[in-house]
Short mmCIF file of C-alpha atoms (C1' of nucleotides) in Angstrom, two decimals:
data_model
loop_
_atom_site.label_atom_id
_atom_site.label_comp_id
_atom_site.label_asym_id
_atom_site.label_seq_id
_atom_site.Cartn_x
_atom_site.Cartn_y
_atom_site.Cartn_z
CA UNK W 1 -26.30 -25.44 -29.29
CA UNK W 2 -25.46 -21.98 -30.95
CA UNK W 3 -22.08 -21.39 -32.02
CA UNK W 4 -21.85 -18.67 -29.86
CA UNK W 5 -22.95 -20.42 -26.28
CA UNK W 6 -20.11 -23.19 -27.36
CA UNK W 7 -17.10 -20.45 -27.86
CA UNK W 8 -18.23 -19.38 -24.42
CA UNK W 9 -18.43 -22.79 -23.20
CA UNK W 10 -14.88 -23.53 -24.68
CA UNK W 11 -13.49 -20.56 -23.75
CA UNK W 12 -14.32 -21.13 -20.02
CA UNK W 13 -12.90 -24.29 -19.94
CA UNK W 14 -9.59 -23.02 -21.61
CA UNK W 15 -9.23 -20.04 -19.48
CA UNK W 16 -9.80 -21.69 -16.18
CA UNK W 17 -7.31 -24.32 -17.46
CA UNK W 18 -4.74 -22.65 -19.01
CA UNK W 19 -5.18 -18.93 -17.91
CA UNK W 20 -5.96 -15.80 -20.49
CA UNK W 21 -1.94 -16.07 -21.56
CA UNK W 22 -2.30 -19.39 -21.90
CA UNK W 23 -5.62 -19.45 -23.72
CA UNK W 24 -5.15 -18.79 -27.52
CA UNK W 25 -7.89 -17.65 -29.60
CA UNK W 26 -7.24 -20.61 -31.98
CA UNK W 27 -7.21 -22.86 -29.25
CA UNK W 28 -10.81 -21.80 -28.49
CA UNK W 29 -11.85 -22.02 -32.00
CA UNK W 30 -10.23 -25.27 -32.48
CA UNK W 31 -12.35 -26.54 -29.62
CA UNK W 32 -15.27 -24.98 -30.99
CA UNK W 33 -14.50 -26.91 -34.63
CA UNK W 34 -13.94 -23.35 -36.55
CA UNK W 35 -11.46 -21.06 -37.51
CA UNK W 36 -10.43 -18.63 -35.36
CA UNK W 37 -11.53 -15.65 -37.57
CA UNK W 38 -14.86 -16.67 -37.13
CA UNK W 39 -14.64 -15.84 -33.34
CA UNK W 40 -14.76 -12.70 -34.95
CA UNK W 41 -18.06 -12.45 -36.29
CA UNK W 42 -19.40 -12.99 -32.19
CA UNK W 43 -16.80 -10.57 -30.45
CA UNK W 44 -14.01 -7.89 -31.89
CA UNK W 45 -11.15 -8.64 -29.41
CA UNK W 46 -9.78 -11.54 -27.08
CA UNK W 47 -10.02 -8.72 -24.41
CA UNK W 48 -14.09 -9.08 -25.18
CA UNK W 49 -14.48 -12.19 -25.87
CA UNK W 50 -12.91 -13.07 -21.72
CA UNK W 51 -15.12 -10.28 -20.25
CA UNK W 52 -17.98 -11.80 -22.04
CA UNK W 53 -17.29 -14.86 -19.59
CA UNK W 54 -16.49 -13.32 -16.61
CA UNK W 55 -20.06 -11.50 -17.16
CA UNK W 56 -21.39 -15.84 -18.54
CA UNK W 57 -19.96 -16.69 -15.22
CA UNK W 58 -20.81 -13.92 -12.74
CA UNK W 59 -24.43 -13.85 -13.92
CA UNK W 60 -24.50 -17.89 -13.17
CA UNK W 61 -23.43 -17.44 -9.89
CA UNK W 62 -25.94 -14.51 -9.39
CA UNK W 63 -28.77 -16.90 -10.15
CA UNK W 64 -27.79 -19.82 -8.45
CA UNK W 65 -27.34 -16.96 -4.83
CA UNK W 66 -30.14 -15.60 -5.23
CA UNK W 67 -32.35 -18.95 -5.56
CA UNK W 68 -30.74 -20.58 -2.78
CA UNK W 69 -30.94 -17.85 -0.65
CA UNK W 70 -35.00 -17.08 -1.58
CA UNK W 71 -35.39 -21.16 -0.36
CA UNK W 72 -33.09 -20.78 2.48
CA UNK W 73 -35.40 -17.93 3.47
CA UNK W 74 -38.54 -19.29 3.33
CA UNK W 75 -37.90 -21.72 6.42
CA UNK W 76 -36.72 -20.60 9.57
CA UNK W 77 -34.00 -22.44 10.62
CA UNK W 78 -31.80 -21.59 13.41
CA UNK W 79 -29.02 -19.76 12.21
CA UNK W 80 -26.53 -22.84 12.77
CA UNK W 81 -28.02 -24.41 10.17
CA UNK W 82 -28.26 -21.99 7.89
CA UNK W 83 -24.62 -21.11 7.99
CA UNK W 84 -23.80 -24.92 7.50
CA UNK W 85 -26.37 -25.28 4.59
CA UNK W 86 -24.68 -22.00 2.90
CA UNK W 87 -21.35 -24.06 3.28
CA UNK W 88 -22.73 -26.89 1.88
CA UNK W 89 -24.14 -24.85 -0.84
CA UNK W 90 -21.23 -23.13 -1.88
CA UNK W 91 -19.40 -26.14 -1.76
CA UNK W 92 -22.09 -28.05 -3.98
CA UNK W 93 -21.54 -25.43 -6.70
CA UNK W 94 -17.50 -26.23 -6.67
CA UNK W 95 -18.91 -29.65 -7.48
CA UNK W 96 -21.67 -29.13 -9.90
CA UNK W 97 -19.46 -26.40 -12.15
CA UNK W 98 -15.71 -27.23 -11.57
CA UNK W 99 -14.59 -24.64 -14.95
CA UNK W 100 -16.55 -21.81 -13.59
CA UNK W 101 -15.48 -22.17 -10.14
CA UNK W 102 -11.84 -22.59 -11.16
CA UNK W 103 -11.84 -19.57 -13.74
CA UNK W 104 -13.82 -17.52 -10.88
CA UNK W 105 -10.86 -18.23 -8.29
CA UNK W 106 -7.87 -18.12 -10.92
CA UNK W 107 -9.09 -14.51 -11.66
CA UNK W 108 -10.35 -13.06 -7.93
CA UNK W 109 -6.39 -14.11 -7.36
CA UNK W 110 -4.59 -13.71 -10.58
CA UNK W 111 -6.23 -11.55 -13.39
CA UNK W 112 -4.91 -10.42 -16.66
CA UNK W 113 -3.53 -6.89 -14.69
CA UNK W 114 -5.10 -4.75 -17.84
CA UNK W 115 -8.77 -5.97 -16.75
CA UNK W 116 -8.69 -6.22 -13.22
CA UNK W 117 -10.48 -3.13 -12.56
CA UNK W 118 -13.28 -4.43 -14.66
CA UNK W 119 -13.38 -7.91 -13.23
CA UNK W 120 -13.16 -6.88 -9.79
CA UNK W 121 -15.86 -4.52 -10.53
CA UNK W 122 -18.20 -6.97 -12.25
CA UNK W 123 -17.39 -9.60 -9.14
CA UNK W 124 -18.63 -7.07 -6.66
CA UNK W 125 -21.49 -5.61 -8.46
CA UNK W 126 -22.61 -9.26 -9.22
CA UNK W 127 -21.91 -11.35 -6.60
CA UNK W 128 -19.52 -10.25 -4.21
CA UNK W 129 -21.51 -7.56 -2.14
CA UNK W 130 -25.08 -9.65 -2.42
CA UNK W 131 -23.47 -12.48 -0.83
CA UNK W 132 -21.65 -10.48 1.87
CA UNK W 133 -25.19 -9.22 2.39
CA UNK W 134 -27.01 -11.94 2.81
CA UNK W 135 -24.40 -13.41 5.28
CA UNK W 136 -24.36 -10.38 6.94
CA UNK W 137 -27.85 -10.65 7.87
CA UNK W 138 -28.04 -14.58 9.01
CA UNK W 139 -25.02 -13.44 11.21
CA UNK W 140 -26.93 -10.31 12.43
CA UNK W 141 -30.43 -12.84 13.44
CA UNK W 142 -27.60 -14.91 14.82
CA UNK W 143 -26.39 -12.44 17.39
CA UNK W 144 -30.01 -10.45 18.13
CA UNK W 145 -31.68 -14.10 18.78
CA UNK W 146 -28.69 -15.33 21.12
CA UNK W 147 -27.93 -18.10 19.06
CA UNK W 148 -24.21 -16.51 18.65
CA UNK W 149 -21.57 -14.27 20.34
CA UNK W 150 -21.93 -10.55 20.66
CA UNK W 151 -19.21 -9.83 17.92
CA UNK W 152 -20.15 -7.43 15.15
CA UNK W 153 -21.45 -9.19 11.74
CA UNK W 154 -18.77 -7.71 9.81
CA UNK W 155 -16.42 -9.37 11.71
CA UNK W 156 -18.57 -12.67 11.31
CA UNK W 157 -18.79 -12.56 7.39
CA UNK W 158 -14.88 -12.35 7.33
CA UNK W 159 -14.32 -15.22 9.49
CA UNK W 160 -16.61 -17.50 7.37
CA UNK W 161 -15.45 -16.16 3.88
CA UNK W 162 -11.59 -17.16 5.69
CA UNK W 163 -13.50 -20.40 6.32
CA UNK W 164 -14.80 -20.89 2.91
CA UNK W 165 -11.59 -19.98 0.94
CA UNK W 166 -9.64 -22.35 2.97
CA UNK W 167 -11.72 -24.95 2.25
CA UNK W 168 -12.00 -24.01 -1.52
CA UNK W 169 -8.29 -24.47 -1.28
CA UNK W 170 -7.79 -26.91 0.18
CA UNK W 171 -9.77 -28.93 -2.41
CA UNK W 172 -8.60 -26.84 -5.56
CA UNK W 173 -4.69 -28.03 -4.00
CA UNK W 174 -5.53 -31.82 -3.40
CA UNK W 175 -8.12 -32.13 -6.09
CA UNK W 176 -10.53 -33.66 -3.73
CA UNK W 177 -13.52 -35.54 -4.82
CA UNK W 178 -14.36 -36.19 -1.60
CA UNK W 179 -15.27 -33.04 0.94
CA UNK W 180 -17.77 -33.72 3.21
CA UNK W 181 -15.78 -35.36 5.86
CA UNK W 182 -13.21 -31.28 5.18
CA UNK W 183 -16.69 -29.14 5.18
CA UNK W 184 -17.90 -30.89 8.36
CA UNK W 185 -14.55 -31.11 10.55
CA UNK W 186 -14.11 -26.82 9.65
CA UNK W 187 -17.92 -26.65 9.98
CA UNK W 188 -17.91 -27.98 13.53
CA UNK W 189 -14.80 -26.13 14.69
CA UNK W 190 -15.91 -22.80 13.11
CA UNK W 191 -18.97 -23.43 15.14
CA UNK W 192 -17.35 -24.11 18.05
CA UNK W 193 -15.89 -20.53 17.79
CA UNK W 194 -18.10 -18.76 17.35
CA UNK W 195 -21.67 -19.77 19.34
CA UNK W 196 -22.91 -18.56 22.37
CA UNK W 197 -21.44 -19.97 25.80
CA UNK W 198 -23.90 -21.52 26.72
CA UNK W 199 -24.45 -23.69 24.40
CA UNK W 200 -22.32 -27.26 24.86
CA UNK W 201 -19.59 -27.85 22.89
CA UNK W 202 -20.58 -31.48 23.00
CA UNK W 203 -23.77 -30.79 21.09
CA UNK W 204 -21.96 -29.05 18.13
CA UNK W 205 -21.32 -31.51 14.74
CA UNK W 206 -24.67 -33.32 14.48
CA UNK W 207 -26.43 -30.94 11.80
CA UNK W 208 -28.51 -33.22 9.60
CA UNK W 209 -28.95 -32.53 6.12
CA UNK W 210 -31.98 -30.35 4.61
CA UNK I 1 24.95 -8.84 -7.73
CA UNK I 2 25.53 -11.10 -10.59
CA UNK I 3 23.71 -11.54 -13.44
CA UNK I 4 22.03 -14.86 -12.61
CA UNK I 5 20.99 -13.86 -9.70
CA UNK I 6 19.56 -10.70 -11.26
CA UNK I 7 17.66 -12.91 -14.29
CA UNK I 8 16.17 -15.59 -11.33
CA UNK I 9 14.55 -12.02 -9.13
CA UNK I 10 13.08 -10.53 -11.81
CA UNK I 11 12.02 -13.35 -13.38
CA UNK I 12 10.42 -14.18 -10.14
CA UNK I 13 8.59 -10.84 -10.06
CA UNK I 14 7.45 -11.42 -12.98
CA UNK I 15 6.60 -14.90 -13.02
CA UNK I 16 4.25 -14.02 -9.83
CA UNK I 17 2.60 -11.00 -11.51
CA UNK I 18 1.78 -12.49 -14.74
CA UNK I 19 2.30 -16.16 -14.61
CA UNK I 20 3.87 -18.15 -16.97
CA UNK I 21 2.33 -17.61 -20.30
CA UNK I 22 1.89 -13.85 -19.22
CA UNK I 23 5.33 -13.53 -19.32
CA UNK I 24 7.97 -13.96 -22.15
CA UNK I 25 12.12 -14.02 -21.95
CA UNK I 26 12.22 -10.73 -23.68
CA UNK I 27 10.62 -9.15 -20.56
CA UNK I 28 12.61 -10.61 -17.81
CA UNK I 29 15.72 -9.53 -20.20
CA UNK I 30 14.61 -6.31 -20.58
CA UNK I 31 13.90 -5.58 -16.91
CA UNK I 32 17.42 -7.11 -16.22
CA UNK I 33 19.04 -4.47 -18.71
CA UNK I 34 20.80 -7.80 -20.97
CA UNK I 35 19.44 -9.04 -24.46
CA UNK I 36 17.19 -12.36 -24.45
CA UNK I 37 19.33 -14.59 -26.29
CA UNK I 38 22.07 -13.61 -23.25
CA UNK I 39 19.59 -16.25 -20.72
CA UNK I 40 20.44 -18.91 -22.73
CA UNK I 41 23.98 -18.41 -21.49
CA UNK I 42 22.76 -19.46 -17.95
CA UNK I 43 19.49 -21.69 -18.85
CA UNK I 44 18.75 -23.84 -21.54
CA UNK I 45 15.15 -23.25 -22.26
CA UNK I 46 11.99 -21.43 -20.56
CA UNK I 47 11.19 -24.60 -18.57
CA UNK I 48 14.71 -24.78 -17.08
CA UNK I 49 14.39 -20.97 -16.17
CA UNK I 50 11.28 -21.18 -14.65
CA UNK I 51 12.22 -24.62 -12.67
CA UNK I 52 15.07 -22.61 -11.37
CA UNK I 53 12.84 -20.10 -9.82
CA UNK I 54 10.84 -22.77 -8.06
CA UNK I 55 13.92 -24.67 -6.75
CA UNK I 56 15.03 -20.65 -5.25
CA UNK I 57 11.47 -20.00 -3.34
CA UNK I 58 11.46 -23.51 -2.41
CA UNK I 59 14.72 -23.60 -1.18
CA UNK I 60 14.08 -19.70 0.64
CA UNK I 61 11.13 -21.36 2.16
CA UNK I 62 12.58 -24.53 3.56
CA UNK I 63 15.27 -22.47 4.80
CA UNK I 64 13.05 -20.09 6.89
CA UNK I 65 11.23 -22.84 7.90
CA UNK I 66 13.95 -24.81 9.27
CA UNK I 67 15.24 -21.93 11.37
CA UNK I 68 11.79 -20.96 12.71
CA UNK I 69 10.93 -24.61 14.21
CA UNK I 70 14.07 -24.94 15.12
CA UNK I 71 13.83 -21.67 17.43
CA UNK I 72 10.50 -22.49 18.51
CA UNK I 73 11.30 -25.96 19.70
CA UNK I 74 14.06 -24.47 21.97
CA UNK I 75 11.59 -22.72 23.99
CA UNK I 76 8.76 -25.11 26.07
CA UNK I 77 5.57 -22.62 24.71
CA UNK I 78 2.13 -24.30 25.86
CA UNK I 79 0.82 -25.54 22.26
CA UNK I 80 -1.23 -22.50 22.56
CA UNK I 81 1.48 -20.09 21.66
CA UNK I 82 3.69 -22.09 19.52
CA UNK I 83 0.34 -22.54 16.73
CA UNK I 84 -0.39 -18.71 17.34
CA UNK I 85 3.54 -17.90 16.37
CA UNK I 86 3.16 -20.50 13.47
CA UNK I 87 0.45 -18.77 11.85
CA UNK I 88 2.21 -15.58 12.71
CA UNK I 89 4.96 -16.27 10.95
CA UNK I 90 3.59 -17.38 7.79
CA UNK I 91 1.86 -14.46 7.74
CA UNK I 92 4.78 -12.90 7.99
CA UNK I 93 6.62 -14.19 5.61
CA UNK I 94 4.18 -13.08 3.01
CA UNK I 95 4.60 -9.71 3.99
CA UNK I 96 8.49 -9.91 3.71
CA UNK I 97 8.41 -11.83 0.59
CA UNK I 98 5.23 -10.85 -1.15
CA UNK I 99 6.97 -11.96 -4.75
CA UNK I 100 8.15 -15.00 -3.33
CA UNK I 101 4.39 -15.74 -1.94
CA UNK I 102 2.16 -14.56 -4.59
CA UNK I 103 4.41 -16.69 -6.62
CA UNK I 104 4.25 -19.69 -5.03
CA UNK I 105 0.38 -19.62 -4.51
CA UNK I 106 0.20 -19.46 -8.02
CA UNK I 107 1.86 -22.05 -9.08
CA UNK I 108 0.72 -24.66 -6.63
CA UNK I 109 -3.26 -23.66 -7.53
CA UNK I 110 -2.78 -22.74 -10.89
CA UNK I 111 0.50 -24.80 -12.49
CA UNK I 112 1.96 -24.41 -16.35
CA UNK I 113 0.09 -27.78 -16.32
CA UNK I 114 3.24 -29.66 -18.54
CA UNK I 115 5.71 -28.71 -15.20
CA UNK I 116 2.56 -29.64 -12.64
CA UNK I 117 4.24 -32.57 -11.89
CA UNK I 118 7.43 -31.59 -11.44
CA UNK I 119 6.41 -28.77 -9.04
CA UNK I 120 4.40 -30.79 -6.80
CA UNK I 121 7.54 -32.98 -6.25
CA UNK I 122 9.57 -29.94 -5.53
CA UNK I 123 7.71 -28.57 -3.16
CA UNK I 124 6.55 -31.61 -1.29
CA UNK I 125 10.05 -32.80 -1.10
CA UNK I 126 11.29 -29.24 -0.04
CA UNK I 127 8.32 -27.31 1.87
CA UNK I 128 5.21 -29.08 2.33
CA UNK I 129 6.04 -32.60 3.92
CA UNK I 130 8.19 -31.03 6.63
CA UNK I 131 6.02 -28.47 7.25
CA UNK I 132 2.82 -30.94 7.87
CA UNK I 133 5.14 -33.34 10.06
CA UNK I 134 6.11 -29.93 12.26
CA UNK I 135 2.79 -28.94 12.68
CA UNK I 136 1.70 -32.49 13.45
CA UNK I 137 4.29 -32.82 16.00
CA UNK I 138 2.80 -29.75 18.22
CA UNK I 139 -0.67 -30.81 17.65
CA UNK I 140 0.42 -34.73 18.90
CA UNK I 141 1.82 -33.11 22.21
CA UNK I 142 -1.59 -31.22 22.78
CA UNK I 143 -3.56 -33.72 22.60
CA UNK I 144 -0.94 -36.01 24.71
CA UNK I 145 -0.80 -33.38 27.85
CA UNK I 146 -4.98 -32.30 27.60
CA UNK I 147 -4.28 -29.03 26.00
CA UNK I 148 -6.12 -29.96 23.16
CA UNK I 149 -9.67 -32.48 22.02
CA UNK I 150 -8.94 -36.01 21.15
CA UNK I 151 -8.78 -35.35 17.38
CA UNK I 152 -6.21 -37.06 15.39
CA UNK I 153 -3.39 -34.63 14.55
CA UNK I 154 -3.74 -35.00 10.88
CA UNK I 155 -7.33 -33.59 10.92
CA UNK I 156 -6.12 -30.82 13.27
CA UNK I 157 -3.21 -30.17 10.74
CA UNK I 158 -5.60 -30.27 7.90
CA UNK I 159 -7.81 -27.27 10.16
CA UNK I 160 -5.26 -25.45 10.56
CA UNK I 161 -3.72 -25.40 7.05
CA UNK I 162 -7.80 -24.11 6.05
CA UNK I 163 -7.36 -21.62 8.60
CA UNK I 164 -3.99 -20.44 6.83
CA UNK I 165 -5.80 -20.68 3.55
CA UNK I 166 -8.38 -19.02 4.31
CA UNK I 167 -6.32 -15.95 5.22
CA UNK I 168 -3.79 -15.92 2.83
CA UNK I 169 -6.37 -16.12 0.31
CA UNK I 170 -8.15 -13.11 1.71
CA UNK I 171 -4.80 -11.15 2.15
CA UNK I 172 -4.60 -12.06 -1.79
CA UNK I 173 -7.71 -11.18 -2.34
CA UNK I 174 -8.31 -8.09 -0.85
CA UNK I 175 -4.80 -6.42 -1.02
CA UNK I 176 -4.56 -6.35 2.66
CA UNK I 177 -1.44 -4.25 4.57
CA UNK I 178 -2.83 -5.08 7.89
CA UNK I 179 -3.20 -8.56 8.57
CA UNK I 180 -3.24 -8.29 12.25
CA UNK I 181 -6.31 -8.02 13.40
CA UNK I 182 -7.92 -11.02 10.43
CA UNK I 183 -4.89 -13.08 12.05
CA UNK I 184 -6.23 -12.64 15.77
CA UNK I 185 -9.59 -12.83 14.87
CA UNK I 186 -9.25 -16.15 12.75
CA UNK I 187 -6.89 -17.75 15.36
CA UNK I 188 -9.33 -16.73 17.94
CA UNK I 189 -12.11 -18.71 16.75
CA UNK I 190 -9.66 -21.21 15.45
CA UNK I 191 -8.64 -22.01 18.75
CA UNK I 192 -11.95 -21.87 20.92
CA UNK I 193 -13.01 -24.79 18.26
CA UNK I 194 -10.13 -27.14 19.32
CA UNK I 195 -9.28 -26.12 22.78
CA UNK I 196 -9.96 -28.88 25.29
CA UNK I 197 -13.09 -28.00 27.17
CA UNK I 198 -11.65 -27.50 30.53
CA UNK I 199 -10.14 -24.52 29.23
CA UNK I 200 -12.77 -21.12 29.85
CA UNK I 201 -13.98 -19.63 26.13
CA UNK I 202 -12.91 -16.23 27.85
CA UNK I 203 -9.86 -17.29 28.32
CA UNK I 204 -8.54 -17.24 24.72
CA UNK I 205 -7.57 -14.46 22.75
CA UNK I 206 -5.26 -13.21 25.12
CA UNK I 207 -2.42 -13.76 23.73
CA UNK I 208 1.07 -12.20 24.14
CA UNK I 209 4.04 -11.93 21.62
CA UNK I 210 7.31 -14.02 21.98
"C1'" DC O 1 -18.41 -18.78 -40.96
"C1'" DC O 2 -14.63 -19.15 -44.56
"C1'" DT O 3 -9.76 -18.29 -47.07
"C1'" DA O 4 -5.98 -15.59 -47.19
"C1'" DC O 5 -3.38 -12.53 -45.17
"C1'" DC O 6 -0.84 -8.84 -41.85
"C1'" DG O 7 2.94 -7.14 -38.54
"C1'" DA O 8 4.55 -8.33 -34.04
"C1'" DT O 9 6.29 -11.33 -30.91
"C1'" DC O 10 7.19 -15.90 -29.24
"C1'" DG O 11 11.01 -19.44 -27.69
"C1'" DG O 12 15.16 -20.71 -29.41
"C1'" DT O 13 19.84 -21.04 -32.34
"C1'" DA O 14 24.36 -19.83 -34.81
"C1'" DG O 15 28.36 -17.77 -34.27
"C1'" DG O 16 31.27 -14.71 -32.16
"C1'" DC A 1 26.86 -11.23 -23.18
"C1'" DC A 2 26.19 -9.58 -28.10
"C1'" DT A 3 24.10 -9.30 -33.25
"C1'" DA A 4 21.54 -11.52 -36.46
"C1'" DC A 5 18.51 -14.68 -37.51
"C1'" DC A 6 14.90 -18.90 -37.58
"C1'" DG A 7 10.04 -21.03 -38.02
"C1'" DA A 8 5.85 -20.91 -35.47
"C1'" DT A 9 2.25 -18.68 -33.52
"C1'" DC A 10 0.07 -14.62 -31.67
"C1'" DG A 11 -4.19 -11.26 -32.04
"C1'" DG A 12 -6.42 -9.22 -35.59
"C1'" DT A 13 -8.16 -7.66 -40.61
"C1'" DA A 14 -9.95 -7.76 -45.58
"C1'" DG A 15 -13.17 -9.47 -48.26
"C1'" DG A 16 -16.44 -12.66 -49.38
#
DNA sequence: CCTACCGATCGGTAGG
DNA sequence: CCTACCGATCGGTAGG
């Protein structure tokens, strides 16, 4: 692996640890196995070297949306299990990249207050809005088909995002290992909420997996 | 107002805008108007400074939080109400102590991880154990008198703290100064999900303040 | 990517 | 609560 890929690498793992204050640059290259001067033969500035992984990590989640969402597209489930499976997804990813999910979170909530501007703008450009999207348009089919409530998708998108980030809590506060039995119980009563009347209650909470 | 008390606020202010490592002695001297070496006076080291500041929100919190269920409990609300005014008032206590809150979520997802331990103790010994048996409490009498589904009360807890999360996070997030209407909406679905079914959907969302 | 450095600031101490 | 100071470490640079 190039020198470069494993400051990144280090890097993320120190600064969703420890925070950018918390994160020195010879900490990094310590990691790394080099001095820290040599960080700066890659990047001229902690400031850069940080944005450089927000961008490492924003363009990681932009590739794993955009696949899943291309796959979840090409079947036509009803929209109940498409919201589940984008639970599950998102979920998944917590699992399969711990650092980057924990460095995401850490600086959505708490950035380094002289780059939030740029991080917030990178987030939405990236990720942020293309996700809201694609929500917004599984909650749209949702309502047109009858499958959901009349309530407007903008409305919908911010009820499962409150959804989401509870659950992403949830586990970040417990350090769970285990979260299907969380994603299914706020799954089934998120459901609950929000589907069509005439649909039974009782028949909520038996999705089946993909 | 004396000068401890002056050194614990704005260290708190500044502990929950930059975090730990973001912020040094020098600054919370500075903002008090004394020299640095002069908070060695009242604390012995960083640690002991910033330990005090938990032990204060802590302490604010269980305070509030006594007072609130002990009001609440006075009154015979239908479970109904009394989880609406919970979530109510947690929301509002993050709008009357925003320091307090932002500082709080901070350290319990992201800790200084050599005081993680010592933190978790605090503030399951102060805030979060008798806040999980009070909510457990109302959630045992709803399912004892039909208002609410046979679910355990420590899954419905475990909901309802996502449903908190979830919010707070995108009140965090998003820099809200209305809450209101994510609060209805969220309790809204919330409660159509949990509800025992003899209750009509149409039914909920209805509700009136205390 | 290295050695050798820089001024500034860090948490903390001595002594009053 | 102050002045004066400590060694360690910070982000960053010069020069190879």
């Amino acid at each position: 692996m190039k020198s470069l890929d494993r400051i990144n690498q280090e890097a993320l793992i120190l600064f969703a640890e420890k925070g950018y204050y918390g994160t020195s640059l010879s900490m990094i290259a310590n990691a790394v196995g080099i001095r820290k001067s040599s960080i700066y033969a890659h990047y001229n500035s902690k400031d850069e070297l940080f944005i450089a992984v927000v961008q490492f990590v924003a363009g990681l989640y932009k590739a794993k949306l955009e696949q899943f969402f291309a796959v979840l597209k090409e079947v036509d489930h009803p929209v109940e299990h498409q919201l589940y499976h984008v639970l599950r997804w998102y979920m998944q990813l917590w699992v399969d990249k711990k650092n980057a999910t924990k460095f995401w979170r850490r600086i959505g909530l708490f950035p380094p207050e002289h780059l939030e501007n740029e991080i917030k703008r990178i987030s939405a450009e990236t990720v942020a809005q293309s996700f809201h999207k694609e929500l917004a348009d599984i909650f749209r089919k949702g309502v047109e088909n009858g499958e959901l409530r009349n309530v407007p998708s903008e409305k919908l998108v911010a009820l499962f995002q409150i959804l989401i980030d509870g659950i992403l809590t949830a586990i970040l506060l417990n350090d769970y290992q285990e979260t299907t039995e969380l994603i299914q119980d706020g799954w089934h009563h998120f459901w609950s909420g929000i589907k069509a009347a005439d649909i039974r209650q009782t028949n909520t909470g038996e999705i089946k997996n993909v």
